[in-house]
PDB file of C-alpha atoms and ligand atoms in Angstrom:
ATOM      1  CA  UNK A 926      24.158  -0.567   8.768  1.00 53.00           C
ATOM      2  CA  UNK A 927      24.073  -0.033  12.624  1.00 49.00           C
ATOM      3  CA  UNK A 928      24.518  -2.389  15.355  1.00 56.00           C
ATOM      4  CA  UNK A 929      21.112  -3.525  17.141  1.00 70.00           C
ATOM      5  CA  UNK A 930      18.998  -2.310  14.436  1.00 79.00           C
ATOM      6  CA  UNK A 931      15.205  -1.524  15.171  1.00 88.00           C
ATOM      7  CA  UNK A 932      12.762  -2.712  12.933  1.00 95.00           C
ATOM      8  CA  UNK A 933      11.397  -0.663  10.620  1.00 98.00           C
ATOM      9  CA  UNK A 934       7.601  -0.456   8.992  1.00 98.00           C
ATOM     10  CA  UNK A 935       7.168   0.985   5.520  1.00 98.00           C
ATOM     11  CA  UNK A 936       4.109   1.138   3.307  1.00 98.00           C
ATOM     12  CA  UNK A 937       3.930   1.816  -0.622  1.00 98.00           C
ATOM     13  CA  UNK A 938       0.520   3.496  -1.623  1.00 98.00           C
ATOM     14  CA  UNK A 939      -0.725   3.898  -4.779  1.00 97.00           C
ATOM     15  CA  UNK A 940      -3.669   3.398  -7.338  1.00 95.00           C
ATOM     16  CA  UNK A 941      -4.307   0.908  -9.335  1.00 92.00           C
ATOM     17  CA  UNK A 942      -1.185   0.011 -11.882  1.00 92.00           C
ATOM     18  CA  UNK A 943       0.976   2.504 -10.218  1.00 95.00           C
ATOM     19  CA  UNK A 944       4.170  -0.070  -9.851  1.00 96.00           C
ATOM     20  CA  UNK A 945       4.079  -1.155  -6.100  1.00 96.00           C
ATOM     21  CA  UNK A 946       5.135  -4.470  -6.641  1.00 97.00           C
ATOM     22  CA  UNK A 947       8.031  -3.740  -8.864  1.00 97.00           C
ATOM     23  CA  UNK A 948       8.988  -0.926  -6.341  1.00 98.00           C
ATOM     24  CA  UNK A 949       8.715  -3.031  -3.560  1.00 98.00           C
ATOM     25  CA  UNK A 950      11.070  -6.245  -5.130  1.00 98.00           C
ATOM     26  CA  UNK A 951      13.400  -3.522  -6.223  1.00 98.00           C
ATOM     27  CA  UNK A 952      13.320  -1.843  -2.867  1.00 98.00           C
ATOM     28  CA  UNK A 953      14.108  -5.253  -1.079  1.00 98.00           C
ATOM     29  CA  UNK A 954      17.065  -6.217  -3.287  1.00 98.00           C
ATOM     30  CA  UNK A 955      18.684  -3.038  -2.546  1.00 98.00           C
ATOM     31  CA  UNK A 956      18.011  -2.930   1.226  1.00 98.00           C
ATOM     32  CA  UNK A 957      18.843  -6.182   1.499  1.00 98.00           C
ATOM     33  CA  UNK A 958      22.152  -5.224  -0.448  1.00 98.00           C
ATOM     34  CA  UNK A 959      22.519  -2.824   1.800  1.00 96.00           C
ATOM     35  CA  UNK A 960      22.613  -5.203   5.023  1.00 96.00           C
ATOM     36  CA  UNK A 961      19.341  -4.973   6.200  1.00 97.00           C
ATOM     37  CA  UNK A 962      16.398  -7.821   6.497  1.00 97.00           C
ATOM     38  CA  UNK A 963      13.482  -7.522   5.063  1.00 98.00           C
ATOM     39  CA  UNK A 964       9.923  -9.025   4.670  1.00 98.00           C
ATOM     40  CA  UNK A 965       7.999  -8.173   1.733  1.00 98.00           C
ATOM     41  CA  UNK A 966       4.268  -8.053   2.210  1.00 98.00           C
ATOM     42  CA  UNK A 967       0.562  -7.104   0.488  1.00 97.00           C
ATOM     43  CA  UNK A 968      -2.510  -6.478   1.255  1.00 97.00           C
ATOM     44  CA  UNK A 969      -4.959  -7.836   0.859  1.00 95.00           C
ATOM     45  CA  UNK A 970      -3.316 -10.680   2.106  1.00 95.00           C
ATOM     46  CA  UNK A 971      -3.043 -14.354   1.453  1.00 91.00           C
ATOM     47  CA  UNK A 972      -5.153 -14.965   5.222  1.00 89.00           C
ATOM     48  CA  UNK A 973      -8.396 -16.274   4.846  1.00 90.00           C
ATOM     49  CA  UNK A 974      -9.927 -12.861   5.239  1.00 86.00           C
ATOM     50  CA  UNK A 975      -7.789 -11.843   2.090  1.00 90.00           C
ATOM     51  CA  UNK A 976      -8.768 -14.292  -0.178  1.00 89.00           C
ATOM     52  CA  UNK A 977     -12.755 -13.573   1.095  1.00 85.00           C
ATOM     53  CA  UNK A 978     -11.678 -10.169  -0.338  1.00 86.00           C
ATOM     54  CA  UNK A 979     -10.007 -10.800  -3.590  1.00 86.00           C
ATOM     55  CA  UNK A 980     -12.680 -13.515  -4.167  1.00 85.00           C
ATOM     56  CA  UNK A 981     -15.553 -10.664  -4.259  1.00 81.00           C
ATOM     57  CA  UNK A 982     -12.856  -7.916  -5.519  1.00 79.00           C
ATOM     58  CA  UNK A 983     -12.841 -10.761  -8.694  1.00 78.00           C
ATOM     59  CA  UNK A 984     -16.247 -12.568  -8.221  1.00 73.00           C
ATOM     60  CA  UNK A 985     -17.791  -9.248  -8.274  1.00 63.00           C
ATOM     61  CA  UNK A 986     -19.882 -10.405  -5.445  1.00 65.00           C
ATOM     62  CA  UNK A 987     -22.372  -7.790  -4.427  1.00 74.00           C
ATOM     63  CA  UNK A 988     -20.503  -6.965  -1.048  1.00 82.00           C
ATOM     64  CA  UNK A 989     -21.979  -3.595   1.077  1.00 90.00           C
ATOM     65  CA  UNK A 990     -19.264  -1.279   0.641  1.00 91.00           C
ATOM     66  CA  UNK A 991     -19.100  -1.208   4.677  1.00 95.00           C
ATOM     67  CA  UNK A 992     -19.077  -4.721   4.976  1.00 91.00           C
ATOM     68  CA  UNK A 993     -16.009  -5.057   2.804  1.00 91.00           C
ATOM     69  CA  UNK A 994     -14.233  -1.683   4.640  1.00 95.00           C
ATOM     70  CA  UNK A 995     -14.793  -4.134   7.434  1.00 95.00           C
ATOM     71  CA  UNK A 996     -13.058  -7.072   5.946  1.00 93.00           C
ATOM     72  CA  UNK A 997     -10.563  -5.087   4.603  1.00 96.00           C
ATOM     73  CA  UNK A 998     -10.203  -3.791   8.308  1.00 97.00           C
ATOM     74  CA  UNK A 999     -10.334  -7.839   9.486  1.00 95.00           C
ATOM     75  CA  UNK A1000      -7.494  -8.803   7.186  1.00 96.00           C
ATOM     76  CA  UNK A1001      -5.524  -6.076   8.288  1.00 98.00           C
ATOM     77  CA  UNK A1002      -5.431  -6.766  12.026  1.00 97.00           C
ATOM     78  CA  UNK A1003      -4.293 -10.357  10.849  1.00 95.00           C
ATOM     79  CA  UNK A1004      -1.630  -9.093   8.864  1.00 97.00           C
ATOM     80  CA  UNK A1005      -0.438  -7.034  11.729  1.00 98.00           C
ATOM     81  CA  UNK A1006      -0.422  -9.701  14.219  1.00 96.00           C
ATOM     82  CA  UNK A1007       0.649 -12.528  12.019  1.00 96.00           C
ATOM     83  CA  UNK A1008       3.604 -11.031   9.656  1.00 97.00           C
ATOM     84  CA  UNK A1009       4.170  -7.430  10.957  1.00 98.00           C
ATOM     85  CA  UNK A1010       4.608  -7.275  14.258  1.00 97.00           C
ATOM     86  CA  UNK A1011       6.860 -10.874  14.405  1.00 97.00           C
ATOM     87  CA  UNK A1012       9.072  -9.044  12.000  1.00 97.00           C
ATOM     88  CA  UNK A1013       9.636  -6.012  13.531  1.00 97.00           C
ATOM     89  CA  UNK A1014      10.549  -7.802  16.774  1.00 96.00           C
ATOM     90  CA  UNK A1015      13.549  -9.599  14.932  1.00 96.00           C
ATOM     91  CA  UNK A1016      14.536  -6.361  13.379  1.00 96.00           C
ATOM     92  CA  UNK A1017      13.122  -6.731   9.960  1.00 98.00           C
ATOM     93  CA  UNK A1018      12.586  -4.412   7.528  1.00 98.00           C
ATOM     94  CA  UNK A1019       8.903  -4.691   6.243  1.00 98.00           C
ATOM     95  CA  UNK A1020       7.819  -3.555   3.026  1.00 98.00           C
ATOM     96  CA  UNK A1021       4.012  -3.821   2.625  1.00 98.00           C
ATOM     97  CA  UNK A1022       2.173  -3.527  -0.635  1.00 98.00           C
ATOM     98  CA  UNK A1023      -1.103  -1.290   0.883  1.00 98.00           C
ATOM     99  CA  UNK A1024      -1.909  -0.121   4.326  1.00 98.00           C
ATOM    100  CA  UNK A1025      -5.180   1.954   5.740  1.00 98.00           C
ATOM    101  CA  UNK A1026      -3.996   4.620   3.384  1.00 98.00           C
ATOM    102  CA  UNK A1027      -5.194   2.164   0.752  1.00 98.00           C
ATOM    103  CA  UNK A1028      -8.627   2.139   2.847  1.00 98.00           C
ATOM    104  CA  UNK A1029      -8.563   5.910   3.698  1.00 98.00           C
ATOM    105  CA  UNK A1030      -8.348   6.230  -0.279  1.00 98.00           C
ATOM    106  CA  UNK A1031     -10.251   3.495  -2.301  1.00 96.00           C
ATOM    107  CA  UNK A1032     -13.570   3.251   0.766  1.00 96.00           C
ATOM    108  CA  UNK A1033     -13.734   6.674   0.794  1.00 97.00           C
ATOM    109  CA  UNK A1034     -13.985   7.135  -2.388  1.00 96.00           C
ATOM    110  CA  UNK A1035     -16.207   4.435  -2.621  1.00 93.00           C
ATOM    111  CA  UNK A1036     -18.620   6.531  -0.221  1.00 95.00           C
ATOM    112  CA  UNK A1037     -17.650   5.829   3.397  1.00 98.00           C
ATOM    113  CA  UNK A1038     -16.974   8.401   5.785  1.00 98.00           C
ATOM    114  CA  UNK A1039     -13.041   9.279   6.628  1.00 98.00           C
ATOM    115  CA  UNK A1040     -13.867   9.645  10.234  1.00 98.00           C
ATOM    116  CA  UNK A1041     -15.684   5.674  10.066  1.00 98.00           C
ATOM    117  CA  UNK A1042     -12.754   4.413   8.193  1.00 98.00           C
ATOM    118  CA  UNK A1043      -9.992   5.965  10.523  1.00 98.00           C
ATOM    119  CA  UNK A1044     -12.337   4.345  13.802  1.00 98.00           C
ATOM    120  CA  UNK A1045     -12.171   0.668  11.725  1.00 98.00           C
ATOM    121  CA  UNK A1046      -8.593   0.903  11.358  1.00 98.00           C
ATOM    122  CA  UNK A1047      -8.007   2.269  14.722  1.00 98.00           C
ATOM    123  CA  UNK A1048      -6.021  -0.795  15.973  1.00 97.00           C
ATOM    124  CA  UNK A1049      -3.957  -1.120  12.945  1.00 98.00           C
ATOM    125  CA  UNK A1050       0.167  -0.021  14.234  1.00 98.00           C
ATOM    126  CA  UNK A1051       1.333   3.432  11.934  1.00 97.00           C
ATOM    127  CA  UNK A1052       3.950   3.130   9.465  1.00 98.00           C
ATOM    128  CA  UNK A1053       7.156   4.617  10.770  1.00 98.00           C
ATOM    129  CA  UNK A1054       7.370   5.612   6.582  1.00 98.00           C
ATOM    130  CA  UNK A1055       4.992   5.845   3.859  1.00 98.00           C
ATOM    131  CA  UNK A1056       5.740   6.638   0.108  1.00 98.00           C
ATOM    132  CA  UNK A1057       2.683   7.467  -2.647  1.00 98.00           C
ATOM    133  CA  UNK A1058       3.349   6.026  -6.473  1.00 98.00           C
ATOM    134  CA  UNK A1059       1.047   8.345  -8.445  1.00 97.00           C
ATOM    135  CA  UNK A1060      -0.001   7.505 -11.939  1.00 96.00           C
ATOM    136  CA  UNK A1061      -2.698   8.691 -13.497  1.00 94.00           C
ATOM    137  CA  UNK A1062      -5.420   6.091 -14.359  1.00 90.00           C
ATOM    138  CA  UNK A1063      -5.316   6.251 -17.970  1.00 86.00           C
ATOM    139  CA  UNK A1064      -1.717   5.138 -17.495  1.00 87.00           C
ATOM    140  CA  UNK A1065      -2.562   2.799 -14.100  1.00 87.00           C
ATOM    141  CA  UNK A1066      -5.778   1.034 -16.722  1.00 80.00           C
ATOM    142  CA  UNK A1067      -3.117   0.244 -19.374  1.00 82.00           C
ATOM    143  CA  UNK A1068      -0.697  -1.793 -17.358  1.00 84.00           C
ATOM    144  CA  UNK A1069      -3.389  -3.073 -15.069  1.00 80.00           C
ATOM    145  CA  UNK A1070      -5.413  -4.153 -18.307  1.00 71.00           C
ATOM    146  CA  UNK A1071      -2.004  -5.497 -19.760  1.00 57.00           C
ATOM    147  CA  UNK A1072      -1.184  -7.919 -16.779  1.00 60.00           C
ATOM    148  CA  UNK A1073      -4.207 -10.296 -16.349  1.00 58.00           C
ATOM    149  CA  UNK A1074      -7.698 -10.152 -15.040  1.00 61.00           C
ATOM    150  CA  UNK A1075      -8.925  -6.405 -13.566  1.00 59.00           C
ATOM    151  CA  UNK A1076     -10.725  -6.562 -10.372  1.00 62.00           C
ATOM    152  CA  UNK A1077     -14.495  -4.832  -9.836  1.00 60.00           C
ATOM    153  CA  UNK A1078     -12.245  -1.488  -8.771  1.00 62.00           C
ATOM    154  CA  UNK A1079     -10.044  -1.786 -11.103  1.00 63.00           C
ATOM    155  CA  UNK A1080     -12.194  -1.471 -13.938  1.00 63.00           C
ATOM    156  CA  UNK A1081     -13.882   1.701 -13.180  1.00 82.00           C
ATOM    157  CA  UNK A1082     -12.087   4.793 -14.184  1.00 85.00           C
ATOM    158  CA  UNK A1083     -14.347   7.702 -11.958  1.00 89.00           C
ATOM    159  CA  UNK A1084     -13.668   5.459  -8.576  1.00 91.00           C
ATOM    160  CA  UNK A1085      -9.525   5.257 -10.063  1.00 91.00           C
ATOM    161  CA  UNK A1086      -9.437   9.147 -10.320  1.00 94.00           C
ATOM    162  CA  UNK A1087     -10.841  10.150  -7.101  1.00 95.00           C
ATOM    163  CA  UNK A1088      -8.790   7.531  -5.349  1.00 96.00           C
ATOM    164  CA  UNK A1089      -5.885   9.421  -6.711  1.00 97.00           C
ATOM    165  CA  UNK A1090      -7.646  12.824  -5.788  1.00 97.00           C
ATOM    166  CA  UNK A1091      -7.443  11.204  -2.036  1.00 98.00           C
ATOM    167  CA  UNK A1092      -4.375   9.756  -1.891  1.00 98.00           C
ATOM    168  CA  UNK A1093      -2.939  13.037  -3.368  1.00 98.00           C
ATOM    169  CA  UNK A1094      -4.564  15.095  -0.268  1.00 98.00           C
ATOM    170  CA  UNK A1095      -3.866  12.475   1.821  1.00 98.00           C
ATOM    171  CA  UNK A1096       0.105  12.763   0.800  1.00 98.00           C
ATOM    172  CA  UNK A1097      -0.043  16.852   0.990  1.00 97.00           C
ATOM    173  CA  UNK A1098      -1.760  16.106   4.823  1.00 97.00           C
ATOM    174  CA  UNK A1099       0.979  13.635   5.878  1.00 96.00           C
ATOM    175  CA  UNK A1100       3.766  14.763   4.502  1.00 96.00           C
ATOM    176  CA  UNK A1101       4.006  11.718   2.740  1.00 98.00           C
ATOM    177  CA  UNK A1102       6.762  11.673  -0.436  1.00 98.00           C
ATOM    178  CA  UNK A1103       4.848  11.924  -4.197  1.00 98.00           C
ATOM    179  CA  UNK A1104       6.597   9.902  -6.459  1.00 98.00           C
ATOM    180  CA  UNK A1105       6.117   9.624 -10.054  1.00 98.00           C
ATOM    181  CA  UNK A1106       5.056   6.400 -11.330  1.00 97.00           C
ATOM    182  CA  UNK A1107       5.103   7.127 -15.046  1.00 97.00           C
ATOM    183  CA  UNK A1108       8.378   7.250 -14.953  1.00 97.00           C
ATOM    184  CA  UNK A1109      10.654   4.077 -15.675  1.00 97.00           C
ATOM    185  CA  UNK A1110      10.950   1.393 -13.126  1.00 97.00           C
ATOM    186  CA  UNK A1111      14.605   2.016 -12.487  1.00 98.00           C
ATOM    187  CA  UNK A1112      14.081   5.918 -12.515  1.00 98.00           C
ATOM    188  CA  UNK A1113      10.976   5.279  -9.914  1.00 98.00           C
ATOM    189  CA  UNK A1114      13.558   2.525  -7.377  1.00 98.00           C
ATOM    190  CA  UNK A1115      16.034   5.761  -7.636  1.00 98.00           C
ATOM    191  CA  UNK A1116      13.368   8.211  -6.200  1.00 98.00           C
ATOM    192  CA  UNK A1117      12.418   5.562  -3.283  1.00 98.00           C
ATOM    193  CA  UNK A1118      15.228   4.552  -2.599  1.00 98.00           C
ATOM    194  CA  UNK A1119      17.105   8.264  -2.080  1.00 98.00           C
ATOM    195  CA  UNK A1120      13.573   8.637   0.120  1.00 98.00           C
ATOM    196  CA  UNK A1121      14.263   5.104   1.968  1.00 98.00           C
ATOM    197  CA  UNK A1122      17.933   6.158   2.581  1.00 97.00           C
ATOM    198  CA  UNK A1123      17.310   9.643   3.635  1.00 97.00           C
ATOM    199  CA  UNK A1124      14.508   8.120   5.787  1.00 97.00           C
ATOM    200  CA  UNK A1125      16.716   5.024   7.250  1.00 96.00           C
ATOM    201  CA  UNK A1126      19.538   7.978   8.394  1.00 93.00           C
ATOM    202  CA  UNK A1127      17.295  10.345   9.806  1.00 87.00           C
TER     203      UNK A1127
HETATM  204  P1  LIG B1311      -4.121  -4.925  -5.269  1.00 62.28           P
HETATM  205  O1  LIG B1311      -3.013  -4.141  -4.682  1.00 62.28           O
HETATM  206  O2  LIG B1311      -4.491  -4.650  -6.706  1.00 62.28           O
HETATM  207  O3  LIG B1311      -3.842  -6.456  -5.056  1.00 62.28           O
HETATM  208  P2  LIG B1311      -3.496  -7.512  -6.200  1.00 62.28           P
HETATM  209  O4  LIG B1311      -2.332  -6.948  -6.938  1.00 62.28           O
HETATM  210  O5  LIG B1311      -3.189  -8.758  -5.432  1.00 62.28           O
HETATM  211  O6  LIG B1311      -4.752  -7.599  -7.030  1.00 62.28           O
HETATM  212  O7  LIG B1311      -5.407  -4.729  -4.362  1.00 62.28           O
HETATM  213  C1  LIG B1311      -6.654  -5.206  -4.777  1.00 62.28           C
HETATM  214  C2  LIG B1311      -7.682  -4.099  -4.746  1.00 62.28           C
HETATM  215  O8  LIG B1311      -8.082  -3.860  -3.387  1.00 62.28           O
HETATM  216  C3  LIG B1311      -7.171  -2.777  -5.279  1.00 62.28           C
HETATM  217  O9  LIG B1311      -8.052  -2.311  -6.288  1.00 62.28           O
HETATM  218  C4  LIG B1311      -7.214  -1.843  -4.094  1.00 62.28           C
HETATM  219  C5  LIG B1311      -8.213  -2.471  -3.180  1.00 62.28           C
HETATM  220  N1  LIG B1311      -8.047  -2.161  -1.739  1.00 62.28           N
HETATM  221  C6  LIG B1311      -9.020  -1.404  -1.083  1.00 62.28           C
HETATM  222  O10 LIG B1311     -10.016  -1.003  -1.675  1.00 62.28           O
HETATM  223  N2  LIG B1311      -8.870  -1.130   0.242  1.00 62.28           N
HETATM  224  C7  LIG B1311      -7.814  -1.579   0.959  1.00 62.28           C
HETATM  225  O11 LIG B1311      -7.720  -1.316   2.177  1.00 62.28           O
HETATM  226  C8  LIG B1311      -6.808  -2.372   0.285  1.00 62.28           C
HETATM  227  C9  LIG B1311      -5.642  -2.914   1.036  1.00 62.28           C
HETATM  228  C10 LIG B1311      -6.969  -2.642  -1.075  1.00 62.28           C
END
């Protein structure tokens, strides 16, 4: 690892099921093996404002779809001020669990406009990396279904394949590194992590 070491900002995208979570413990072991710091995080978060959205994701509260591309919006400037910038000043690197693309993907396809989403999340700091874990939702469904209680979005399979649909355009548009999530965990942590390291020694 290099001396004086910047912080670094990476998000994992992906529908429903795709893996992020086992991606994103496997990623940290092995950066952290590697020398660096790092700060796992998720959104929504554990703030107030993301347990007002995991409450209605659950509760299936009828929330306008704006009002909760708001809140999502909310909980993200929180996260950014609370946990992501405070890391990056020590040097950290931080590993979130969802960013706007997860915005840009699931309100979208939900209805909203791109251009209203992208002014919401205006304020929200860019990823210096991002990397997409596609599944297909057949395949996202089973292990979702197989690990506990499915939220309101993920329990509907037309809103689970046009989020894909989006975050597959939105990957072509931003050059953003496809990875396939059907594969085995440890064959998935191989693909990110040759992406991390090519990334980290850019
Ligand atoms: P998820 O990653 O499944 O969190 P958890 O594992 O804690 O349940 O996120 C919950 C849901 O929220 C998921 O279906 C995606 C959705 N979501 C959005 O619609 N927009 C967003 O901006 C974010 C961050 C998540």
């Amino acid at each position: 690892m290099e001396d004086e070491f910047e912080g670094k900002f990476i998000a994992l995208e992906g529908p429903d099921g795709c893996g992020k979570s086992t991606q994103a413990k496997l990623l940290s072991e092995w950066l952290e093996s590697e020398g660096y710091d790092v700060k796992v995080t998720r959104e929504p978060t554990e703030n107030p404002t993301g347990k007002v959205l995991r409450d209605a994701l659950r509760e299936k509260k009828d929330l306008p779809i704006e009002a909760e591309a708001l809140l999502f919006a909310c909980d993200r400037l929180v996260h950014v001020s609370n946990v992501i910038k405070p890391n990056l000043e020590v040097g950290k690197i931080i590993v979130t669990e969802r960013y706007v693309h997860s915005s840009l993907a699931y309100q979208t396809a939900r209805g909203l406009s791109r251009d209203w989403v992208e002014e919401i999340n205006k304020f929200a700091i860019e990823p210096d990396f991002t990397i997409f874990i596609d599944v297909p939702p057949q395949v996202g469904f089973k292990r979702v279904g197989s690990s506990g209680e499915a939220d309101t979005f993920e329990q509907d399979l037309e809103l689970q394949k046009r989020v894909r649909e989006i975050y597959k355009d939105l990957a072509e548009e931003g050059n953003i590194p496809q990875i396939d999530g059907t594969k085995s965990p440890k064959e998935v942590h191989e693909r990110v992590k040759d992406e991390i390291d090519r990334f980290l020694h850019a």
